[in-house]
Amino acid sequence: MAVGMDLGLKGKIALVTGGSRGIGRACVEALAREGAHVILSYASNAQAADETVATVTTAGGQAEAVRFDVGDPEACKQTVDDIVKKHGALHILVNNAGISVDGLIMRFKDGDLAKSFQTNVFGPFYLARAAARPMMKARFGRIIMMGSVVGESGNVGQAAYAATKAALDGMAKSLAKELGSRGITANVIAPGYIETDMTKGMTEDMTKALLASIPSGSIGKPDDIANAVLYLASEGAGYITGHVLNVNGGLYM
Ligand code: NAP
């Protein structure tokens, strides 16, 4: 995002799930840099969450970490209620936490399928449901789902993961229709391959083949996604809703 451009994020209250590492961390840092107070959530890695909070506060921003499983409906509701009680509002929800359990369909386990949907689909639903009321009250809201290129393109060994990400498109478009008249937008960002813990298991051959299919010729960085989040969260993006934004270097279009 261009330095000096006012995105209207000062004083906004944001919740970024999975904000301790990877893409989520970059989103937390970017939102905080623009003046938002950011609550970041994580599942178990408290050290990474503390590091992210420390980085933000050292840079003069405001962040705090909360630990809960996004697949737990009570915990999602409690977290949103606590944020609203403490800060008076919740303006921005970045449903970023996600897991990728890969495997060919014939060997894919029921438990992995359930866990994938619990985390990647039910979590965003629970949190959007809890956030809708305070956002309606504020007559302002930005709901951003972290989808994936494979939700649009499909991929071998990712039937479950791709299905969870495609589900977010339908969810966001429905929320856009349901909540649009109250100043609330709902959009999806569909990242391509981004350098994080999630993708670090790729072999050199896989990376080489992938790079050959990306017109930009590079793997994405978490900041590439954070820049898109900043824009969709901004005041100026109020007329963009129900959109799936590819951020993938041209890998899929
Ligand atoms: P990552 O590095 O693996 O980080 C995942 C984050 O989600 C961590 O903060 C983790 O917390 C949290 N998390 C996982 N399960 C959770 C749960 N049940 N409840 C609460 N928090 C949970 O992932 P990433 O690569 O940054 O990906 C972020 C999002 O972008 C995901 O939704 C992913 O599907 C999507 N995406 C990533 C790529 C990519 O290439 N990396 C591409 C397309 C889409 P802990 O630190 O406590 O484990």
mmCIF file of C-alpha atoms and ligand atoms in Angstrom:
data_model
loop_
_atom_site.group_PDB
_atom_site.id
_atom_site.type_symbol
_atom_site.label_atom_id
_atom_site.label_comp_id
_atom_site.label_asym_id
_atom_site.label_seq_id
_atom_site.Cartn_x
_atom_site.Cartn_y
_atom_site.Cartn_z
ATOM 1 C CA MET A 1 0.000 0.000 0.000
ATOM 2 C CA ALA A 2 1.249 3.459 -0.839
ATOM 3 C CA VAL A 3 2.792 5.240 2.125
ATOM 4 C CA GLY A 4 0.800 8.299 3.119
ATOM 5 C CA MET A 5 -2.550 7.059 1.762
ATOM 6 C CA ASP A 6 -5.167 7.236 4.544
ATOM 7 C CA LEU A 7 -7.041 3.952 4.575
ATOM 8 C CA GLY A 8 -9.351 5.004 7.385
ATOM 9 C CA LEU A 9 -8.088 2.228 9.643
ATOM 10 C CA LYS A 10 -7.051 4.377 12.601
ATOM 11 C CA GLY A 11 -8.907 3.266 15.730
ATOM 12 C CA LYS A 12 -10.630 0.373 13.975
ATOM 13 C CA ILE A 13 -10.848 -2.876 15.936
ATOM 14 C CA ALA A 14 -9.727 -5.924 13.950
ATOM 15 C CA LEU A 15 -9.656 -9.637 14.665
ATOM 16 C CA VAL A 16 -7.223 -11.672 12.568
ATOM 17 C CA THR A 17 -7.507 -15.406 13.178
ATOM 18 C CA GLY A 18 -4.292 -17.359 12.798
ATOM 19 C CA GLY A 19 -2.484 -14.063 13.134
ATOM 20 C CA SER A 20 0.532 -15.490 14.905
ATOM 21 C CA ARG A 21 2.408 -16.784 11.870
ATOM 22 C CA GLY A 22 2.645 -16.610 8.077
ATOM 23 C CA ILE A 23 0.017 -14.686 6.148
ATOM 24 C CA GLY A 24 -1.939 -13.829 9.288
ATOM 25 C CA ARG A 25 1.087 -12.261 10.946
ATOM 26 C CA ALA A 26 1.703 -10.047 7.912
ATOM 27 C CA CYS A 27 -1.962 -8.958 8.032
ATOM 28 C CA VAL A 28 -1.699 -8.135 11.738
ATOM 29 C CA GLU A 29 1.450 -6.071 11.215
ATOM 30 C CA ALA A 30 -0.041 -4.208 8.244
ATOM 31 C CA LEU A 31 -3.354 -3.393 9.949
ATOM 32 C CA ALA A 32 -1.563 -2.267 13.127
ATOM 33 C CA ARG A 33 0.830 -0.106 11.093
ATOM 34 C CA GLU A 34 -2.230 1.669 9.675
ATOM 35 C CA GLY A 35 -3.496 2.407 13.180
ATOM 36 C CA ALA A 36 -5.955 -0.434 13.827
ATOM 37 C CA HIS A 37 -6.039 -2.170 17.201
ATOM 38 C CA VAL A 38 -5.525 -5.792 16.274
ATOM 39 C CA ILE A 39 -6.545 -8.878 18.185
ATOM 40 C CA LEU A 40 -4.725 -11.869 16.757
ATOM 41 C CA SER A 41 -5.711 -15.420 17.463
ATOM 42 C CA TYR A 42 -3.735 -18.630 17.427
ATOM 43 C CA ALA A 43 -4.310 -22.308 18.189
ATOM 44 C CA SER A 44 -1.302 -23.494 20.182
ATOM 45 C CA ASN A 45 1.949 -21.716 19.304
ATOM 46 C CA ALA A 46 2.016 -19.062 22.047
ATOM 47 C CA GLN A 47 5.628 -18.157 21.314
ATOM 48 C CA ALA A 48 4.853 -17.129 17.731
ATOM 49 C CA ALA A 49 1.831 -15.133 18.925
ATOM 50 C CA ASP A 50 3.893 -13.329 21.578
ATOM 51 C CA GLU A 51 6.581 -12.534 19.004
ATOM 52 C CA THR A 52 3.992 -11.016 16.681
ATOM 53 C CA VAL A 53 2.530 -8.876 19.479
ATOM 54 C CA ALA A 54 6.046 -7.757 20.459
ATOM 55 C CA THR A 55 6.923 -6.799 16.878
ATOM 56 C CA VAL A 56 3.769 -4.714 16.578
ATOM 57 C CA THR A 57 4.108 -2.968 19.926
ATOM 58 C CA THR A 58 7.824 -2.262 19.393
ATOM 59 C CA ALA A 59 6.855 -0.515 16.161
ATOM 60 C CA GLY A 60 4.349 1.617 18.111
ATOM 61 C CA GLY A 61 1.216 -0.314 17.142
ATOM 62 C CA GLN A 62 -1.473 -2.023 19.194
ATOM 63 C CA ALA A 63 -1.962 -5.781 19.246
ATOM 64 C CA GLU A 64 -2.991 -8.481 21.679
ATOM 65 C CA ALA A 65 -3.152 -12.242 21.330
ATOM 66 C CA VAL A 66 -5.961 -14.653 22.216
ATOM 67 C CA ARG A 67 -5.834 -18.421 22.091
ATOM 68 C CA PHE A 68 -8.852 -20.386 20.925
ATOM 69 C CA ASP A 69 -9.806 -23.045 18.405
ATOM 70 C CA VAL A 70 -11.805 -21.471 15.575
ATOM 71 C CA GLY A 71 -13.626 -24.786 15.225
ATOM 72 C CA ASP A 72 -15.233 -24.288 18.643
ATOM 73 C CA PRO A 73 -18.499 -22.315 18.288
ATOM 74 C CA GLU A 74 -18.681 -21.255 21.964
ATOM 75 C CA ALA A 75 -15.088 -20.026 21.919
ATOM 76 C CA CYS A 76 -15.743 -18.001 18.754
ATOM 77 C CA LYS A 77 -18.796 -16.314 20.275
ATOM 78 C CA GLN A 78 -17.021 -15.690 23.577
ATOM 79 C CA THR A 79 -14.018 -14.150 21.835
ATOM 80 C CA VAL A 80 -16.143 -11.728 19.818
ATOM 81 C CA ASP A 81 -18.243 -10.850 22.894
ATOM 82 C CA ASP A 82 -15.064 -10.197 24.904
ATOM 83 C CA ILE A 83 -13.635 -7.956 22.173
ATOM 84 C CA VAL A 84 -16.831 -5.919 21.944
ATOM 85 C CA LYS A 85 -17.039 -5.638 25.734
ATOM 86 C CA LYS A 86 -13.431 -4.487 26.009
ATOM 87 C CA HIS A 87 -13.119 -2.296 22.913
ATOM 88 C CA GLY A 88 -16.721 -1.315 22.177
ATOM 89 C CA ALA A 89 -16.797 -2.696 18.638
ATOM 90 C CA LEU A 90 -15.446 -5.155 16.092
ATOM 91 C CA HIS A 91 -15.036 -3.528 12.689
ATOM 92 C CA ILE A 92 -12.806 -5.945 10.766
ATOM 93 C CA LEU A 93 -12.795 -9.732 10.777
ATOM 94 C CA VAL A 94 -10.050 -11.504 8.845
ATOM 95 C CA ASN A 95 -10.923 -15.192 8.791
ATOM 96 C CA ASN A 96 -7.406 -16.336 8.025
ATOM 97 C CA ALA A 97 -6.773 -19.389 10.256
ATOM 98 C CA GLY A 98 -6.717 -22.549 8.202
ATOM 99 C CA ILE A 99 -5.152 -25.935 7.860
ATOM 100 C CA SER A 100 -4.253 -27.926 4.805
ATOM 101 C CA VAL A 101 -4.567 -31.690 5.127
ATOM 102 C CA ASP A 102 -3.654 -33.175 1.774
ATOM 103 C CA GLY A 103 -4.102 -36.667 0.372
ATOM 104 C CA LEU A 104 -5.571 -38.562 -2.532
ATOM 105 C CA ILE A 105 -9.300 -39.124 -2.123
ATOM 106 C CA MET A 106 -9.200 -42.924 -1.965
ATOM 107 C CA ARG A 107 -7.087 -42.832 1.187
ATOM 108 C CA PHE A 108 -8.493 -39.691 2.757
ATOM 109 C CA LYS A 109 -9.667 -40.190 6.340
ATOM 110 C CA ASP A 110 -13.054 -39.082 7.695
ATOM 111 C CA GLY A 111 -11.388 -37.422 10.675
ATOM 112 C CA ASP A 112 -9.170 -35.291 8.417
ATOM 113 C CA LEU A 113 -12.167 -34.270 6.330
ATOM 114 C CA ALA A 114 -14.106 -33.241 9.443
ATOM 115 C CA LYS A 115 -11.147 -31.345 10.902
ATOM 116 C CA SER A 116 -10.590 -29.520 7.592
ATOM 117 C CA PHE A 117 -14.192 -28.315 7.462
ATOM 118 C CA GLN A 118 -14.313 -27.578 11.194
ATOM 119 C CA THR A 119 -11.309 -25.254 10.952
ATOM 120 C CA ASN A 120 -11.570 -23.798 7.451
ATOM 121 C CA VAL A 121 -15.353 -23.451 7.038
ATOM 122 C CA PHE A 122 -17.175 -23.758 10.362
ATOM 123 C CA GLY A 123 -14.687 -21.410 12.061
ATOM 124 C CA PRO A 124 -15.223 -18.543 9.590
ATOM 125 C CA PHE A 125 -18.997 -19.129 9.805
ATOM 126 C CA TYR A 126 -19.055 -19.065 13.631
ATOM 127 C CA LEU A 127 -16.998 -15.877 13.721
ATOM 128 C CA ALA A 128 -18.948 -14.085 10.972
ATOM 129 C CA ARG A 129 -22.165 -15.007 12.801
ATOM 130 C CA ALA A 130 -20.846 -13.566 16.058
ATOM 131 C CA ALA A 131 -19.405 -10.458 14.369
ATOM 132 C CA ALA A 132 -22.528 -9.597 12.349
ATOM 133 C CA ARG A 133 -24.417 -7.995 15.267
ATOM 134 C CA PRO A 134 -21.677 -5.581 16.435
ATOM 135 C CA MET A 135 -20.891 -4.718 12.821
ATOM 136 C CA MET A 136 -24.560 -4.002 12.115
ATOM 137 C CA LYS A 137 -24.671 -1.806 15.199
ATOM 138 C CA ALA A 138 -21.621 0.132 13.998
ATOM 139 C CA ARG A 139 -23.094 0.245 10.475
ATOM 140 C CA PHE A 140 -19.606 -0.676 9.336
ATOM 141 C CA GLY A 141 -17.960 -4.030 8.829
ATOM 142 C CA ARG A 142 -15.318 -5.738 6.761
ATOM 143 C CA ILE A 143 -15.382 -9.531 6.621
ATOM 144 C CA ILE A 144 -12.442 -11.003 4.735
ATOM 145 C CA MET A 145 -12.112 -14.739 4.148
ATOM 146 C CA MET A 146 -8.763 -16.340 3.316
ATOM 147 C CA GLY A 147 -9.647 -18.648 0.444
ATOM 148 C CA SER A 148 -7.151 -20.217 -1.920
ATOM 149 C CA VAL A 149 -6.311 -20.502 -5.582
ATOM 150 C CA VAL A 150 -7.130 -24.213 -5.335
ATOM 151 C CA GLY A 151 -10.692 -23.359 -4.272
ATOM 152 C CA GLU A 152 -11.045 -21.943 -7.787
ATOM 153 C CA SER A 153 -8.764 -24.231 -9.790
ATOM 154 C CA GLY A 154 -8.828 -27.547 -7.882
ATOM 155 C CA ASN A 155 -5.674 -29.577 -7.330
ATOM 156 C CA VAL A 156 -4.584 -33.198 -7.157
ATOM 157 C CA GLY A 157 -4.543 -34.403 -3.549
ATOM 158 C CA GLN A 158 -6.489 -31.384 -2.314
ATOM 159 C CA ALA A 159 -10.155 -32.342 -2.788
ATOM 160 C CA ALA A 160 -10.914 -31.672 0.877
ATOM 161 C CA TYR A 161 -8.847 -28.492 1.217
ATOM 162 C CA ALA A 162 -10.111 -27.100 -2.110
ATOM 163 C CA ALA A 163 -13.717 -27.842 -1.100
ATOM 164 C CA THR A 164 -13.277 -25.929 2.170
ATOM 165 C CA LYS A 165 -11.863 -22.944 0.318
ATOM 166 C CA ALA A 166 -14.561 -22.982 -2.384
ATOM 167 C CA ALA A 167 -17.133 -23.004 0.430
ATOM 168 C CA LEU A 168 -15.835 -19.619 1.570
ATOM 169 C CA ASP A 169 -16.736 -18.079 -1.800
ATOM 170 C CA GLY A 170 -20.395 -19.030 -1.350
ATOM 171 C CA MET A 171 -20.343 -17.947 2.275
ATOM 172 C CA ALA A 172 -18.895 -14.509 1.506
ATOM 173 C CA LYS A 173 -21.263 -13.878 -1.401
ATOM 174 C CA SER A 174 -24.249 -14.791 0.772
ATOM 175 C CA LEU A 175 -23.043 -12.538 3.592
ATOM 176 C CA ALA A 176 -22.504 -9.747 1.063
ATOM 177 C CA LYS A 177 -26.196 -10.010 0.111
ATOM 178 C CA GLU A 178 -27.433 -10.443 3.666
ATOM 179 C CA LEU A 179 -25.434 -7.654 5.314
ATOM 180 C CA GLY A 180 -24.719 -5.250 2.443
ATOM 181 C CA SER A 181 -27.369 -2.687 3.366
ATOM 182 C CA ARG A 182 -25.733 -2.221 6.799
ATOM 183 C CA GLY A 183 -22.358 -1.016 5.542
ATOM 184 C CA ILE A 184 -20.795 -4.462 5.841
ATOM 185 C CA THR A 185 -18.773 -5.984 3.033
ATOM 186 C CA ALA A 186 -17.741 -9.635 2.712
ATOM 187 C CA ASN A 187 -14.999 -10.695 0.334
ATOM 188 C CA VAL A 188 -12.560 -13.524 -0.275
ATOM 189 C CA ILE A 189 -8.860 -13.263 -0.985
ATOM 190 C CA ALA A 190 -7.609 -16.278 -2.919
ATOM 191 C CA PRO A 191 -3.838 -16.492 -2.464
ATOM 192 C CA GLY A 192 -1.664 -18.476 -4.814
ATOM 193 C CA TYR A 193 1.469 -20.108 -3.400
ATOM 194 C CA ILE A 194 2.845 -18.022 -0.572
ATOM 195 C CA GLU A 195 6.061 -18.600 1.387
ATOM 196 C CA THR A 196 4.901 -19.739 4.840
ATOM 197 C CA ASP A 197 5.183 -22.775 7.129
ATOM 198 C CA MET A 198 2.225 -24.256 5.216
ATOM 199 C CA THR A 199 4.166 -24.464 1.953
ATOM 200 C CA LYS A 200 7.707 -25.054 3.232
ATOM 201 C CA GLY A 201 7.443 -28.811 2.643
ATOM 202 C CA MET A 202 7.607 -28.387 -1.144
ATOM 203 C CA THR A 203 10.512 -30.129 -2.842
ATOM 204 C CA GLU A 204 12.896 -28.284 -5.172
ATOM 205 C CA ASP A 205 11.328 -30.035 -8.175
ATOM 206 C CA MET A 206 7.823 -29.033 -7.087
ATOM 207 C CA THR A 207 8.933 -25.415 -6.651
ATOM 208 C CA LYS A 208 10.599 -25.408 -10.075
ATOM 209 C CA ALA A 209 7.474 -26.799 -11.775
ATOM 210 C CA LEU A 210 5.297 -24.316 -9.927
ATOM 211 C CA LEU A 211 7.449 -21.335 -10.857
ATOM 212 C CA ALA A 212 7.177 -22.329 -14.508
ATOM 213 C CA SER A 213 3.386 -21.938 -14.260
ATOM 214 C CA ILE A 214 3.376 -18.545 -12.521
ATOM 215 C CA PRO A 215 3.533 -15.643 -15.007
ATOM 216 C CA SER A 216 5.186 -13.357 -12.429
ATOM 217 C CA GLY A 217 7.912 -16.008 -12.036
ATOM 218 C CA SER A 218 7.930 -15.843 -8.257
ATOM 219 C CA ILE A 219 6.382 -17.393 -5.168
ATOM 220 C CA GLY A 220 4.272 -14.891 -3.229
ATOM 221 C CA LYS A 221 5.164 -13.326 0.107
ATOM 222 C CA PRO A 222 2.800 -12.876 3.073
ATOM 223 C CA ASP A 223 2.979 -9.109 2.500
ATOM 224 C CA ASP A 224 1.432 -9.577 -0.959
ATOM 225 C CA ILE A 225 -1.672 -10.890 0.784
ATOM 226 C CA ALA A 226 -1.540 -8.338 3.599
ATOM 227 C CA ASN A 227 -1.627 -5.520 1.019
ATOM 228 C CA ALA A 228 -4.862 -6.939 -0.406
ATOM 229 C CA VAL A 229 -6.316 -7.278 3.107
ATOM 230 C CA LEU A 230 -5.453 -3.648 3.847
ATOM 231 C CA TYR A 231 -7.295 -2.509 0.761
ATOM 232 C CA LEU A 232 -10.419 -4.603 1.325
ATOM 233 C CA ALA A 233 -10.490 -3.527 4.985
ATOM 234 C CA SER A 234 -10.172 0.160 4.117
ATOM 235 C CA GLU A 235 -12.964 2.747 4.129
ATOM 236 C CA GLY A 236 -12.416 3.216 0.406
ATOM 237 C CA ALA A 237 -13.327 -0.376 -0.431
ATOM 238 C CA GLY A 238 -16.916 -0.019 0.797
ATOM 239 C CA TYR A 239 -18.402 -0.637 -2.650
ATOM 240 C CA ILE A 240 -16.499 -3.897 -3.186
ATOM 241 C CA THR A 241 -18.399 -6.856 -1.829
ATOM 242 C CA GLY A 242 -19.001 -10.492 -2.728
ATOM 243 C CA HIS A 243 -15.731 -10.490 -4.631
ATOM 244 C CA VAL A 244 -13.067 -13.188 -4.876
ATOM 245 C CA LEU A 245 -9.714 -11.466 -5.308
ATOM 246 C CA ASN A 246 -6.936 -13.579 -6.810
ATOM 247 C CA VAL A 247 -3.498 -12.719 -5.428
ATOM 248 C CA ASN A 248 -1.416 -15.317 -7.188
ATOM 249 C CA GLY A 249 1.069 -13.790 -9.644
ATOM 250 C CA GLY A 250 -1.174 -14.966 -12.494
ATOM 251 C CA LEU A 251 -1.055 -18.666 -11.570
ATOM 252 C CA TYR A 252 -4.817 -18.888 -12.122
ATOM 253 C CA MET A 253 -7.055 -16.314 -13.786
HETATM 254 P P1 NAP B 1 0.337 -21.172 8.609
HETATM 255 O O1 NAP B 1 1.657 -20.514 8.441
HETATM 256 O O2 NAP B 1 0.247 -22.657 8.736
HETATM 257 O O3 NAP B 1 -0.393 -20.501 9.899
HETATM 258 C C1 NAP B 1 -1.663 -20.937 10.265
HETATM 259 C C2 NAP B 1 -2.213 -20.057 11.362
HETATM 260 O O4 NAP B 1 -3.538 -20.523 11.677
HETATM 261 C C3 NAP B 1 -1.424 -20.149 12.658
HETATM 262 O O5 NAP B 1 -1.487 -18.882 13.301
HETATM 263 C C4 NAP B 1 -2.176 -21.193 13.461
HETATM 264 O O6 NAP B 1 -2.004 -21.074 14.880
HETATM 265 C C5 NAP B 1 -3.605 -20.858 13.060
HETATM 266 N N1 NAP B 1 -4.552 -21.970 13.215
HETATM 267 C C6 NAP B 1 -4.525 -23.182 12.617
HETATM 268 N N2 NAP B 1 -5.571 -23.932 13.028
HETATM 269 C C7 NAP B 1 -6.272 -23.169 13.916
HETATM 270 C C8 NAP B 1 -7.427 -23.382 14.700
HETATM 271 N N3 NAP B 1 -8.108 -24.530 14.657
HETATM 272 N N4 NAP B 1 -7.857 -22.374 15.510
HETATM 273 C C9 NAP B 1 -7.181 -21.200 15.554
HETATM 274 N N5 NAP B 1 -6.087 -20.926 14.831
HETATM 275 C C10 NAP B 1 -5.625 -21.908 14.024
HETATM 276 O O7 NAP B 1 -0.661 -20.797 7.416
HETATM 277 P P2 NAP B 1 -0.524 -19.712 6.234
HETATM 278 O O8 NAP B 1 0.242 -20.335 5.141
HETATM 279 O O9 NAP B 1 -0.117 -18.405 6.782
HETATM 280 O O10 NAP B 1 -2.046 -19.674 5.732
HETATM 281 C C11 NAP B 1 -2.997 -18.755 6.250
HETATM 282 C C12 NAP B 1 -4.290 -18.928 5.484
HETATM 283 O O11 NAP B 1 -4.046 -18.704 4.091
HETATM 284 C C13 NAP B 1 -4.900 -20.321 5.591
HETATM 285 O O12 NAP B 1 -6.317 -20.216 5.649
HETATM 286 C C14 NAP B 1 -4.480 -20.986 4.295
HETATM 287 O O13 NAP B 1 -5.358 -22.020 3.932
HETATM 288 C C15 NAP B 1 -4.514 -19.823 3.341
HETATM 289 N N6 NAP B 1 -3.667 -20.005 2.164
HETATM 290 C C16 NAP B 1 -2.314 -20.171 2.296
HETATM 291 C C17 NAP B 1 -1.557 -20.337 1.129
HETATM 292 C C18 NAP B 1 -0.059 -20.494 1.191
HETATM 293 O O14 NAP B 1 0.532 -20.722 0.122
HETATM 294 N N7 NAP B 1 0.597 -20.393 2.321
HETATM 295 C C19 NAP B 1 -2.172 -20.361 -0.123
HETATM 296 C C20 NAP B 1 -3.541 -20.209 -0.192
HETATM 297 C C21 NAP B 1 -4.279 -20.011 0.948
HETATM 298 P P3 NAP B 1 -0.707 -21.735 15.617
HETATM 299 O O15 NAP B 1 0.457 -20.839 15.299
HETATM 300 O O16 NAP B 1 -1.046 -21.724 17.068
HETATM 301 O O17 NAP B 1 -0.546 -23.105 15.062
#
